[in-house]
Amino acid sequence: MAEQNIPRFRFVLHRGSLKLKFIILVTVVVATLTLFVLQKGIVLSRNQLADLRSRAIALEQENADLKNSISNVDTAEGIDEIARRELGLVSPNTVVFRPVSGSN
């Protein structure tokens, strides 16, 4: 079988291709730095996502507590509790003890 003349391409760096070597080196350095910066951004984004998820869980719990408080407002116990806590009122026939200041 006769050998066919197939052109073969080879990439050969000559001494005169110092510019090409420098361009490749700069490209590799820039690509490495870019990957480093992107990786750091990904880590920061993941940390921020974890913080936001934990905050969302805390807010959902607070929301559930507020819904529970709202549902208890219409009851007699809820009204009494709000009157005591926020207004300082007491039920009728309740004995209140107050400290006396300056007595020795």
PDB file of N, CA and C in Angstrom:
ATOM      1  N   MET A   1       0.831  -1.167   0.000  1.00  0.00           N
ATOM      2  CA  MET A   1       0.000   0.000   0.000  1.00  0.00           C
ATOM      3  C   MET A   1       0.883   1.239   0.000  1.00  0.00           C
ATOM      4  N   ALA A   2       0.544   2.149  -0.789  1.00  0.00           N
ATOM      5  CA  ALA A   2       1.349   3.355  -0.945  1.00  0.00           C
ATOM      6  C   ALA A   2       1.070   4.321   0.186  1.00  0.00           C
ATOM      7  N   GLU A   3       2.127   4.922   0.629  1.00  0.00           N
ATOM      8  CA  GLU A   3       1.989   5.884   1.723  1.00  0.00           C
ATOM      9  C   GLU A   3       1.483   7.198   1.150  1.00  0.00           C
ATOM     10  N   GLN A   4       0.423   7.687   1.769  1.00  0.00           N
ATOM     11  CA  GLN A   4      -0.168   8.932   1.300  1.00  0.00           C
ATOM     12  C   GLN A   4       0.531  10.106   1.944  1.00  0.00           C
ATOM     13  N   ASN A   5       0.623  11.154   1.203  1.00  0.00           N
ATOM     14  CA  ASN A   5       1.233  12.366   1.734  1.00  0.00           C
ATOM     15  C   ASN A   5       0.163  13.194   2.439  1.00  0.00           C
ATOM     16  N   ILE A   6       0.060  12.972   3.727  1.00  0.00           N
ATOM     17  CA  ILE A   6      -0.903  13.722   4.537  1.00  0.00           C
ATOM     18  C   ILE A   6      -0.116  14.809   5.254  1.00  0.00           C
ATOM     19  N   PRO A   7      -0.548  16.035   5.078  1.00  0.00           N
ATOM     20  CA  PRO A   7       0.188  17.100   5.755  1.00  0.00           C
ATOM     21  C   PRO A   7       0.029  16.977   7.266  1.00  0.00           C
ATOM     22  N   ARG A   8       1.117  17.093   7.959  1.00  0.00           N
ATOM     23  CA  ARG A   8       1.096  17.030   9.420  1.00  0.00           C
ATOM     24  C   ARG A   8       1.508  18.395   9.966  1.00  0.00           C
ATOM     25  N   PHE A   9       0.724  18.843  10.898  1.00  0.00           N
ATOM     26  CA  PHE A   9       0.983  20.157  11.468  1.00  0.00           C
ATOM     27  C   PHE A   9       1.609  19.970  12.838  1.00  0.00           C
ATOM     28  N   ARG A  10       2.656  20.654  13.051  1.00  0.00           N
ATOM     29  CA  ARG A  10       3.305  20.620  14.356  1.00  0.00           C
ATOM     30  C   ARG A  10       3.493  22.054  14.834  1.00  0.00           C
ATOM     31  N   PHE A  11       3.319  22.205  16.124  1.00  0.00           N
ATOM     32  CA  PHE A  11       3.512  23.522  16.716  1.00  0.00           C
ATOM     33  C   PHE A  11       4.888  23.513  17.361  1.00  0.00           C
ATOM     34  N   VAL A  12       5.766  24.273  16.851  1.00  0.00           N
ATOM     35  CA  VAL A  12       7.143  24.298  17.340  1.00  0.00           C
ATOM     36  C   VAL A  12       7.443  25.712  17.824  1.00  0.00           C
ATOM     37  N   LEU A  13       7.938  25.775  19.052  1.00  0.00           N
ATOM     38  CA  LEU A  13       8.330  27.072  19.586  1.00  0.00           C
ATOM     39  C   LEU A  13       9.790  27.324  19.229  1.00  0.00           C
ATOM     40  N   HIS A  14      10.015  28.368  18.559  1.00  0.00           N
ATOM     41  CA  HIS A  14      11.371  28.746  18.178  1.00  0.00           C
ATOM     42  C   HIS A  14      11.893  29.756  19.170  1.00  0.00           C
ATOM     43  N   ARG A  15      13.154  29.964  19.094  1.00  0.00           N
ATOM     44  CA  ARG A  15      13.765  30.953  19.990  1.00  0.00           C
ATOM     45  C   ARG A  15      13.181  32.340  19.762  1.00  0.00           C
ATOM     46  N   GLY A  16      12.737  32.578  18.619  1.00  0.00           N
ATOM     47  CA  GLY A  16      12.193  33.879  18.285  1.00  0.00           C
ATOM     48  C   GLY A  16      10.778  34.080  18.799  1.00  0.00           C
ATOM     49  N   SER A  17      10.168  33.046  19.379  1.00  0.00           N
ATOM     50  CA  SER A  17       8.779  33.167  19.836  1.00  0.00           C
ATOM     51  C   SER A  17       8.706  33.498  21.320  1.00  0.00           C
ATOM     52  N   LEU A  18       9.585  34.309  21.805  1.00  0.00           N
ATOM     53  CA  LEU A  18       9.579  34.738  23.204  1.00  0.00           C
ATOM     54  C   LEU A  18       8.317  35.523  23.528  1.00  0.00           C
ATOM     55  N   LYS A  19       7.836  36.293  22.580  1.00  0.00           N
ATOM     56  CA  LYS A  19       6.579  37.032  22.777  1.00  0.00           C
ATOM     57  C   LYS A  19       5.428  36.070  23.012  1.00  0.00           C
ATOM     58  N   LEU A  20       5.390  34.992  22.247  1.00  0.00           N
ATOM     59  CA  LEU A  20       4.321  34.010  22.385  1.00  0.00           C
ATOM     60  C   LEU A  20       4.378  33.337  23.751  1.00  0.00           C
ATOM     61  N   LYS A  21       5.574  32.999  24.202  1.00  0.00           N
ATOM     62  CA  LYS A  21       5.734  32.402  25.530  1.00  0.00           C
ATOM     63  C   LYS A  21       5.259  33.373  26.611  1.00  0.00           C
ATOM     64  N   PHE A  22       5.593  34.625  26.471  1.00  0.00           N
ATOM     65  CA  PHE A  22       5.180  35.630  27.447  1.00  0.00           C
ATOM     66  C   PHE A  22       3.665  35.798  27.455  1.00  0.00           C
ATOM     67  N   ILE A  23       3.054  35.816  26.275  1.00  0.00           N
ATOM     68  CA  ILE A  23       1.594  35.961  26.182  1.00  0.00           C
ATOM     69  C   ILE A  23       0.908  34.762  26.827  1.00  0.00           C
ATOM     70  N   ILE A  24       1.421  33.577  26.593  1.00  0.00           N
ATOM     71  CA  ILE A  24       0.833  32.372  27.209  1.00  0.00           C
ATOM     72  C   ILE A  24       0.988  32.432  28.719  1.00  0.00           C
ATOM     73  N   LEU A  25       2.147  32.849  29.211  1.00  0.00           N
ATOM     74  CA  LEU A  25       2.369  32.962  30.649  1.00  0.00           C
ATOM     75  C   LEU A  25       1.413  33.970  31.274  1.00  0.00           C
ATOM     76  N   VAL A  26       1.262  35.123  30.648  1.00  0.00           N
ATOM     77  CA  VAL A  26       0.347  36.148  31.172  1.00  0.00           C
ATOM     78  C   VAL A  26      -1.083  35.627  31.163  1.00  0.00           C
ATOM     79  N   THR A  27      -1.461  34.926  30.112  1.00  0.00           N
ATOM     80  CA  THR A  27      -2.814  34.366  30.034  1.00  0.00           C
ATOM     81  C   THR A  27      -3.058  33.363  31.145  1.00  0.00           C
ATOM     82  N   VAL A  28      -2.084  32.507  31.409  1.00  0.00           N
ATOM     83  CA  VAL A  28      -2.229  31.509  32.480  1.00  0.00           C
ATOM     84  C   VAL A  28      -2.314  32.194  33.842  1.00  0.00           C
ATOM     85  N   VAL A  29      -1.503  33.199  34.072  1.00  0.00           N
ATOM     86  CA  VAL A  29      -1.535  33.921  35.349  1.00  0.00           C
ATOM     87  C   VAL A  29      -2.873  34.625  35.535  1.00  0.00           C
ATOM     88  N   VAL A  30      -3.360  35.295  34.512  1.00  0.00           N
ATOM     89  CA  VAL A  30      -4.645  35.999  34.600  1.00  0.00           C
ATOM     90  C   VAL A  30      -5.778  34.999  34.829  1.00  0.00           C
ATOM     91  N   ALA A  31      -5.739  33.871  34.135  1.00  0.00           N
ATOM     92  CA  ALA A  31      -6.782  32.855  34.311  1.00  0.00           C
ATOM     93  C   ALA A  31      -6.753  32.295  35.727  1.00  0.00           C
ATOM     94  N   THR A  32      -5.559  32.064  36.266  1.00  0.00           N
ATOM     95  CA  THR A  32      -5.434  31.550  37.638  1.00  0.00           C
ATOM     96  C   THR A  32      -5.974  32.559  38.645  1.00  0.00           C
ATOM     97  N   LEU A  33      -5.615  33.816  38.492  1.00  0.00           N
ATOM     98  CA  LEU A  33      -6.109  34.849  39.401  1.00  0.00           C
ATOM     99  C   LEU A  33      -7.627  34.996  39.300  1.00  0.00           C
ATOM    100  N   THR A  34      -8.146  34.919  38.096  1.00  0.00           N
ATOM    101  CA  THR A  34      -9.590  35.021  37.905  1.00  0.00           C
ATOM    102  C   THR A  34     -10.306  33.864  38.594  1.00  0.00           C
ATOM    103  N   LEU A  35      -9.774  32.661  38.445  1.00  0.00           N
ATOM    104  CA  LEU A  35     -10.381  31.509  39.113  1.00  0.00           C
ATOM    105  C   LEU A  35     -10.316  31.646  40.626  1.00  0.00           C
ATOM    106  N   PHE A  36      -9.221  32.177  41.143  1.00  0.00           N
ATOM    107  CA  PHE A  36      -9.099  32.379  42.581  1.00  0.00           C
ATOM    108  C   PHE A  36     -10.149  33.367  43.087  1.00  0.00           C
ATOM    109  N   VAL A  37     -10.297  34.474  42.385  1.00  0.00           N
ATOM    110  CA  VAL A  37     -11.280  35.486  42.791  1.00  0.00           C
ATOM    111  C   VAL A  37     -12.699  34.930  42.702  1.00  0.00           C
ATOM    112  N   LEU A  38     -13.001  34.179  41.653  1.00  0.00           N
ATOM    113  CA  LEU A  38     -14.333  33.586  41.517  1.00  0.00           C
ATOM    114  C   LEU A  38     -14.607  32.565  42.618  1.00  0.00           C
ATOM    115  N   GLN A  39     -13.593  31.774  42.968  1.00  0.00           N
ATOM    116  CA  GLN A  39     -13.753  30.785  44.041  1.00  0.00           C
ATOM    117  C   GLN A  39     -14.034  31.481  45.365  1.00  0.00           C
ATOM    118  N   LYS A  40     -13.316  32.572  45.624  1.00  0.00           N
ATOM    119  CA  LYS A  40     -13.541  33.326  46.856  1.00  0.00           C
ATOM    120  C   LYS A  40     -14.957  33.899  46.881  1.00  0.00           C
ATOM    121  N   GLY A  41     -15.424  34.396  45.735  1.00  0.00           N
ATOM    122  CA  GLY A  41     -16.793  34.911  45.649  1.00  0.00           C
ATOM    123  C   GLY A  41     -17.822  33.825  45.893  1.00  0.00           C
ATOM    124  N   ILE A  42     -17.559  32.627  45.420  1.00  0.00           N
ATOM    125  CA  ILE A  42     -18.479  31.506  45.638  1.00  0.00           C
ATOM    126  C   ILE A  42     -18.544  31.160  47.121  1.00  0.00           C
ATOM    127  N   VAL A  43     -17.396  31.129  47.781  1.00  0.00           N
ATOM    128  CA  VAL A  43     -17.373  30.830  49.216  1.00  0.00           C
ATOM    129  C   VAL A  43     -18.143  31.887  49.998  1.00  0.00           C
ATOM    130  N   LEU A  44     -17.929  33.160  49.656  1.00  0.00           N
ATOM    131  CA  LEU A  44     -18.653  34.234  50.345  1.00  0.00           C
ATOM    132  C   LEU A  44     -20.159  34.138  50.096  1.00  0.00           C
ATOM    133  N   SER A  45     -20.542  33.800  48.883  1.00  0.00           N
ATOM    134  CA  SER A  45     -21.965  33.660  48.565  1.00  0.00           C
ATOM    135  C   SER A  45     -22.585  32.499  49.328  1.00  0.00           C
ATOM    136  N   ARG A  46     -21.843  31.410  49.443  1.00  0.00           N
ATOM    137  CA  ARG A  46     -22.365  30.260  50.216  1.00  0.00           C
ATOM    138  C   ARG A  46     -22.540  30.615  51.684  1.00  0.00           C
ATOM    139  N   ASN A  47     -21.587  31.352  52.253  1.00  0.00           N
ATOM    140  CA  ASN A  47     -21.715  31.781  53.645  1.00  0.00           C
ATOM    141  C   ASN A  47     -22.912  32.712  53.822  1.00  0.00           C
ATOM    142  N   GLN A  48     -23.088  33.612  52.879  1.00  0.00           N
ATOM    143  CA  GLN A  48     -24.223  34.533  52.944  1.00  0.00           C
ATOM    144  C   GLN A  48     -25.535  33.770  52.821  1.00  0.00           C
ATOM    145  N   LEU A  49     -25.565  32.761  51.966  1.00  0.00           N
ATOM    146  CA  LEU A  49     -26.762  31.945  51.807  1.00  0.00           C
ATOM    147  C   LEU A  49     -27.086  31.207  53.099  1.00  0.00           C
ATOM    148  N   ALA A  50     -26.072  30.666  53.765  1.00  0.00           N
ATOM    149  CA  ALA A  50     -26.301  29.966  55.034  1.00  0.00           C
ATOM    150  C   ALA A  50     -26.844  30.928  56.087  1.00  0.00           C
ATOM    151  N   ASP A  51     -26.289  32.142  56.142  1.00  0.00           N
ATOM    152  CA  ASP A  51     -26.781  33.143  57.096  1.00  0.00           C
ATOM    153  C   ASP A  51     -28.229  33.523  56.800  1.00  0.00           C
ATOM    154  N   LEU A  52     -28.553  33.702  55.530  1.00  0.00           N
ATOM    155  CA  LEU A  52     -29.926  34.060  55.164  1.00  0.00           C
ATOM    156  C   LEU A  52     -30.904  32.935  55.476  1.00  0.00           C
ATOM    157  N   ARG A  53     -30.468  31.694  55.272  1.00  0.00           N
ATOM    158  CA  ARG A  53     -31.351  30.562  55.602  1.00  0.00           C
ATOM    159  C   ARG A  53     -31.623  30.486  57.098  1.00  0.00           C
ATOM    160  N   SER A  54     -30.592  30.695  57.919  1.00  0.00           N
ATOM    161  CA  SER A  54     -30.810  30.653  59.369  1.00  0.00           C
ATOM    162  C   SER A  54     -31.686  31.827  59.812  1.00  0.00           C
ATOM    163  N   ARG A  55     -31.503  32.986  59.189  1.00  0.00           N
ATOM    164  CA  ARG A  55     -32.366  34.138  59.508  1.00  0.00           C
ATOM    165  C   ARG A  55     -33.802  33.869  59.092  1.00  0.00           C
ATOM    166  N   ALA A  56     -33.996  33.212  57.951  1.00  0.00           N
ATOM    167  CA  ALA A  56     -35.349  32.879  57.490  1.00  0.00           C
ATOM    168  C   ALA A  56     -36.023  31.920  58.465  1.00  0.00           C
ATOM    169  N   ILE A  57     -35.272  30.964  58.988  1.00  0.00           N
ATOM    170  CA  ILE A  57     -35.839  30.019  59.963  1.00  0.00           C
ATOM    171  C   ILE A  57     -36.254  30.766  61.229  1.00  0.00           C
ATOM    172  N   ALA A  58     -35.398  31.691  61.693  1.00  0.00           N
ATOM    173  CA  ALA A  58     -35.724  32.471  62.887  1.00  0.00           C
ATOM    174  C   ALA A  58     -36.958  33.342  62.654  1.00  0.00           C
ATOM    175  N   LEU A  59     -37.057  33.944  61.473  1.00  0.00           N
ATOM    176  CA  LEU A  59     -38.217  34.785  61.167  1.00  0.00           C
ATOM    177  C   LEU A  59     -39.492  33.956  61.037  1.00  0.00           C
ATOM    178  N   GLU A  60     -39.389  32.756  60.501  1.00  0.00           N
ATOM    179  CA  GLU A  60     -40.566  31.883  60.429  1.00  0.00           C
ATOM    180  C   GLU A  60     -41.053  31.507  61.822  1.00  0.00           C
ATOM    181  N   GLN A  61     -40.111  31.258  62.740  1.00  0.00           N
ATOM    182  CA  GLN A  61     -40.489  30.941  64.122  1.00  0.00           C
ATOM    183  C   GLN A  61     -41.147  32.152  64.779  1.00  0.00           C
ATOM    184  N   GLU A  62     -40.577  33.324  64.551  1.00  0.00           N
ATOM    185  CA  GLU A  62     -41.165  34.544  65.108  1.00  0.00           C
ATOM    186  C   GLU A  62     -42.559  34.779  64.528  1.00  0.00           C
ATOM    187  N   ASN A  63     -42.723  34.520  63.251  1.00  0.00           N
ATOM    188  CA  ASN A  63     -44.021  34.671  62.604  1.00  0.00           C
ATOM    189  C   ASN A  63     -45.052  33.716  63.218  1.00  0.00           C
ATOM    190  N   ALA A  64     -44.636  32.480  63.461  1.00  0.00           N
ATOM    191  CA  ALA A  64     -45.544  31.509  64.081  1.00  0.00           C
ATOM    192  C   ALA A  64     -45.931  31.952  65.487  1.00  0.00           C
ATOM    193  N   ASP A  65     -44.957  32.495  66.235  1.00  0.00           N
ATOM    194  CA  ASP A  65     -45.264  32.998  67.586  1.00  0.00           C
ATOM    195  C   ASP A  65     -46.238  34.163  67.538  1.00  0.00           C
ATOM    196  N   LEU A  66     -46.051  35.057  66.569  1.00  0.00           N
ATOM    197  CA  LEU A  66     -46.960  36.206  66.437  1.00  0.00           C
ATOM    198  C   LEU A  66     -48.369  35.762  66.048  1.00  0.00           C
ATOM    199  N   LYS A  67     -48.461  34.780  65.157  1.00  0.00           N
ATOM    200  CA  LYS A  67     -49.783  34.254  64.789  1.00  0.00           C
ATOM    201  C   LYS A  67     -50.467  33.636  66.003  1.00  0.00           C
ATOM    202  N   ASN A  68     -49.700  32.953  66.833  1.00  0.00           N
ATOM    203  CA  ASN A  68     -50.256  32.364  68.051  1.00  0.00           C
ATOM    204  C   ASN A  68     -50.732  33.458  69.004  1.00  0.00           C
ATOM    205  N   SER A  69     -49.943  34.523  69.114  1.00  0.00           N
ATOM    206  CA  SER A  69     -50.334  35.638  69.983  1.00  0.00           C
ATOM    207  C   SER A  69     -51.600  36.312  69.468  1.00  0.00           C
ATOM    208  N   ILE A  70     -51.694  36.476  68.156  1.00  0.00           N
ATOM    209  CA  ILE A  70     -52.880  37.100  67.572  1.00  0.00           C
ATOM    210  C   ILE A  70     -54.123  36.260  67.839  1.00  0.00           C
ATOM    211  N   SER A  71     -53.990  34.959  67.747  1.00  0.00           N
ATOM    212  CA  SER A  71     -55.158  34.106  67.971  1.00  0.00           C
ATOM    213  C   SER A  71     -55.589  34.114  69.434  1.00  0.00           C
ATOM    214  N   ASN A  72     -54.656  34.429  70.363  1.00  0.00           N
ATOM    215  CA  ASN A  72     -54.989  34.462  71.790  1.00  0.00           C
ATOM    216  C   ASN A  72     -55.508  35.817  72.249  1.00  0.00           C
ATOM    217  N   VAL A  73     -55.436  36.849  71.403  1.00  0.00           N
ATOM    218  CA  VAL A  73     -55.867  38.187  71.800  1.00  0.00           C
ATOM    219  C   VAL A  73     -57.371  38.235  72.067  1.00  0.00           C
ATOM    220  N   ASP A  74     -58.141  37.501  71.329  1.00  0.00           N
ATOM    221  CA  ASP A  74     -59.593  37.554  71.474  1.00  0.00           C
ATOM    222  C   ASP A  74     -60.109  36.776  72.673  1.00  0.00           C
ATOM    223  N   THR A  75     -59.247  36.069  73.390  1.00  0.00           N
ATOM    224  CA  THR A  75     -59.694  35.314  74.563  1.00  0.00           C
ATOM    225  C   THR A  75     -59.558  36.188  75.805  1.00  0.00           C
ATOM    226  N   ALA A  76     -60.263  35.821  76.855  1.00  0.00           N
ATOM    227  CA  ALA A  76     -60.205  36.575  78.111  1.00  0.00           C
ATOM    228  C   ALA A  76     -58.807  36.510  78.716  1.00  0.00           C
ATOM    229  N   GLU A  77     -58.175  35.343  78.623  1.00  0.00           N
ATOM    230  CA  GLU A  77     -56.818  35.207  79.170  1.00  0.00           C
ATOM    231  C   GLU A  77     -55.836  36.092  78.393  1.00  0.00           C
ATOM    232  N   GLY A  78     -56.023  36.184  77.096  1.00  0.00           N
ATOM    233  CA  GLY A  78     -55.147  37.021  76.281  1.00  0.00           C
ATOM    234  C   GLY A  78     -55.288  38.483  76.624  1.00  0.00           C
ATOM    235  N   ILE A  79     -56.508  38.924  76.814  1.00  0.00           N
ATOM    236  CA  ILE A  79     -56.753  40.324  77.173  1.00  0.00           C
ATOM    237  C   ILE A  79     -56.173  40.623  78.547  1.00  0.00           C
ATOM    238  N   ASP A  80     -56.363  39.731  79.525  1.00  0.00           N
ATOM    239  CA  ASP A  80     -55.797  39.923  80.865  1.00  0.00           C
ATOM    240  C   ASP A  80     -54.271  39.994  80.809  1.00  0.00           C
ATOM    241  N   GLU A  81     -53.674  39.131  80.024  1.00  0.00           N
ATOM    242  CA  GLU A  81     -52.207  39.094  79.938  1.00  0.00           C
ATOM    243  C   GLU A  81     -51.661  40.385  79.331  1.00  0.00           C
ATOM    244  N   ILE A  82     -52.313  40.904  78.300  1.00  0.00           N
ATOM    245  CA  ILE A  82     -51.880  42.164  77.679  1.00  0.00           C
ATOM    246  C   ILE A  82     -52.080  43.324  78.654  1.00  0.00           C
ATOM    247  N   ALA A  83     -53.178  43.332  79.378  1.00  0.00           N
ATOM    248  CA  ALA A  83     -53.443  44.397  80.344  1.00  0.00           C
ATOM    249  C   ALA A  83     -52.391  44.403  81.448  1.00  0.00           C
ATOM    250  N   ARG A  84     -51.987  43.236  81.911  1.00  0.00           N
ATOM    251  CA  ARG A  84     -50.952  43.172  82.955  1.00  0.00           C
ATOM    252  C   ARG A  84     -49.581  43.558  82.412  1.00  0.00           C
ATOM    253  N   ARG A  85     -49.211  42.977  81.282  1.00  0.00           N
ATOM    254  CA  ARG A  85     -47.858  43.159  80.751  1.00  0.00           C
ATOM    255  C   ARG A  85     -47.625  44.568  80.205  1.00  0.00           C
ATOM    256  N   GLU A  86     -48.540  45.091  79.419  1.00  0.00           N
ATOM    257  CA  GLU A  86     -48.290  46.350  78.731  1.00  0.00           C
ATOM    258  C   GLU A  86     -48.863  47.565  79.445  1.00  0.00           C
ATOM    259  N   LEU A  87     -49.944  47.383  80.186  1.00  0.00           N
ATOM    260  CA  LEU A  87     -50.582  48.529  80.842  1.00  0.00           C
ATOM    261  C   LEU A  87     -50.375  48.554  82.352  1.00  0.00           C
ATOM    262  N   GLY A  88     -49.852  47.462  82.896  1.00  0.00           N
ATOM    263  CA  GLY A  88     -49.617  47.400  84.339  1.00  0.00           C
ATOM    264  C   GLY A  88     -50.896  47.284  85.155  1.00  0.00           C
ATOM    265  N   LEU A  89     -51.992  46.855  84.552  1.00  0.00           N
ATOM    266  CA  LEU A  89     -53.266  46.717  85.261  1.00  0.00           C
ATOM    267  C   LEU A  89     -53.321  45.390  85.998  1.00  0.00           C
ATOM    268  N   VAL A  90     -54.189  45.324  86.977  1.00  0.00           N
ATOM    269  CA  VAL A  90     -54.399  44.083  87.725  1.00  0.00           C
ATOM    270  C   VAL A  90     -55.890  43.793  87.763  1.00  0.00           C
ATOM    271  N   SER A  91     -56.208  42.555  87.996  1.00  0.00           N
ATOM    272  CA  SER A  91     -57.615  42.153  88.094  1.00  0.00           C
ATOM    273  C   SER A  91     -58.210  42.686  89.389  1.00  0.00           C
ATOM    274  N   PRO A  92     -59.536  42.856  89.425  1.00  0.00           N
ATOM    275  CA  PRO A  92     -60.178  43.295  90.679  1.00  0.00           C
ATOM    276  C   PRO A  92     -59.929  42.266  91.787  1.00  0.00           C
ATOM    277  N   ASN A  93     -59.872  42.735  93.015  1.00  0.00           N
ATOM    278  CA  ASN A  93     -59.641  41.904  94.205  1.00  0.00           C
ATOM    279  C   ASN A  93     -58.251  41.256  94.198  1.00  0.00           C
ATOM    280  N   THR A  94     -57.308  41.850  93.487  1.00  0.00           N
ATOM    281  CA  THR A  94     -55.932  41.343  93.484  1.00  0.00           C
ATOM    282  C   THR A  94     -55.107  42.214  94.411  1.00  0.00           C
ATOM    283  N   VAL A  95     -54.345  41.571  95.296  1.00  0.00           N
ATOM    284  CA  VAL A  95     -53.496  42.288  96.247  1.00  0.00           C
ATOM    285  C   VAL A  95     -52.163  42.549  95.555  1.00  0.00           C
ATOM    286  N   VAL A  96     -51.752  43.812  95.594  1.00  0.00           N
ATOM    287  CA  VAL A  96     -50.501  44.194  94.949  1.00  0.00           C
ATOM    288  C   VAL A  96     -49.532  44.657  96.033  1.00  0.00           C
ATOM    289  N   PHE A  97     -48.327  44.117  95.995  1.00  0.00           N
ATOM    290  CA  PHE A  97     -47.265  44.513  96.931  1.00  0.00           C
ATOM    291  C   PHE A  97     -46.281  45.397  96.190  1.00  0.00           C
ATOM    292  N   ARG A  98     -46.005  46.566  96.783  1.00  0.00           N
ATOM    293  CA  ARG A  98     -45.047  47.467  96.177  1.00  0.00           C
ATOM    294  C   ARG A  98     -43.930  47.728  97.209  1.00  0.00           C
ATOM    295  N   PRO A  99     -42.697  47.753  96.742  1.00  0.00           N
ATOM    296  CA  PRO A  99     -41.594  48.010  97.685  1.00  0.00           C
ATOM    297  C   PRO A  99     -41.629  49.460  98.157  1.00  0.00           C
ATOM    298  N   VAL A 100     -41.278  49.612  99.397  1.00  0.00           N
ATOM    299  CA  VAL A 100     -41.223  50.957  99.986  1.00  0.00           C
ATOM    300  C   VAL A 100     -39.751  51.358  99.990  1.00  0.00           C
ATOM    301  N   SER A 101     -39.453  52.504  99.432  1.00  0.00           N
ATOM    302  CA  SER A 101     -38.058  52.927  99.368  1.00  0.00           C
ATOM    303  C   SER A 101     -37.728  53.853 100.532  1.00  0.00           C
ATOM    304  N   GLY A 102     -36.478  53.780 101.011  1.00  0.00           N
ATOM    305  CA  GLY A 102     -35.995  54.682 102.012  1.00  0.00           C
ATOM    306  C   GLY A 102     -36.383  54.314 103.443  1.00  0.00           C
ATOM    307  N   SER A 103     -36.834  53.114 103.731  1.00  0.00           N
ATOM    308  CA  SER A 103     -37.204  52.771 105.121  1.00  0.00           C
ATOM    309  C   SER A 103     -36.086  51.974 105.763  1.00  0.00           C
ATOM    310  N   ASN A 104     -35.635  52.421 106.990  1.00  0.00           N
ATOM    311  CA  ASN A 104     -34.628  51.719 107.805  1.00  0.00           C
ATOM    312  C   ASN A 104     -35.023  51.771 109.223  1.00  0.00           C
TER     313      ASN A 104
END
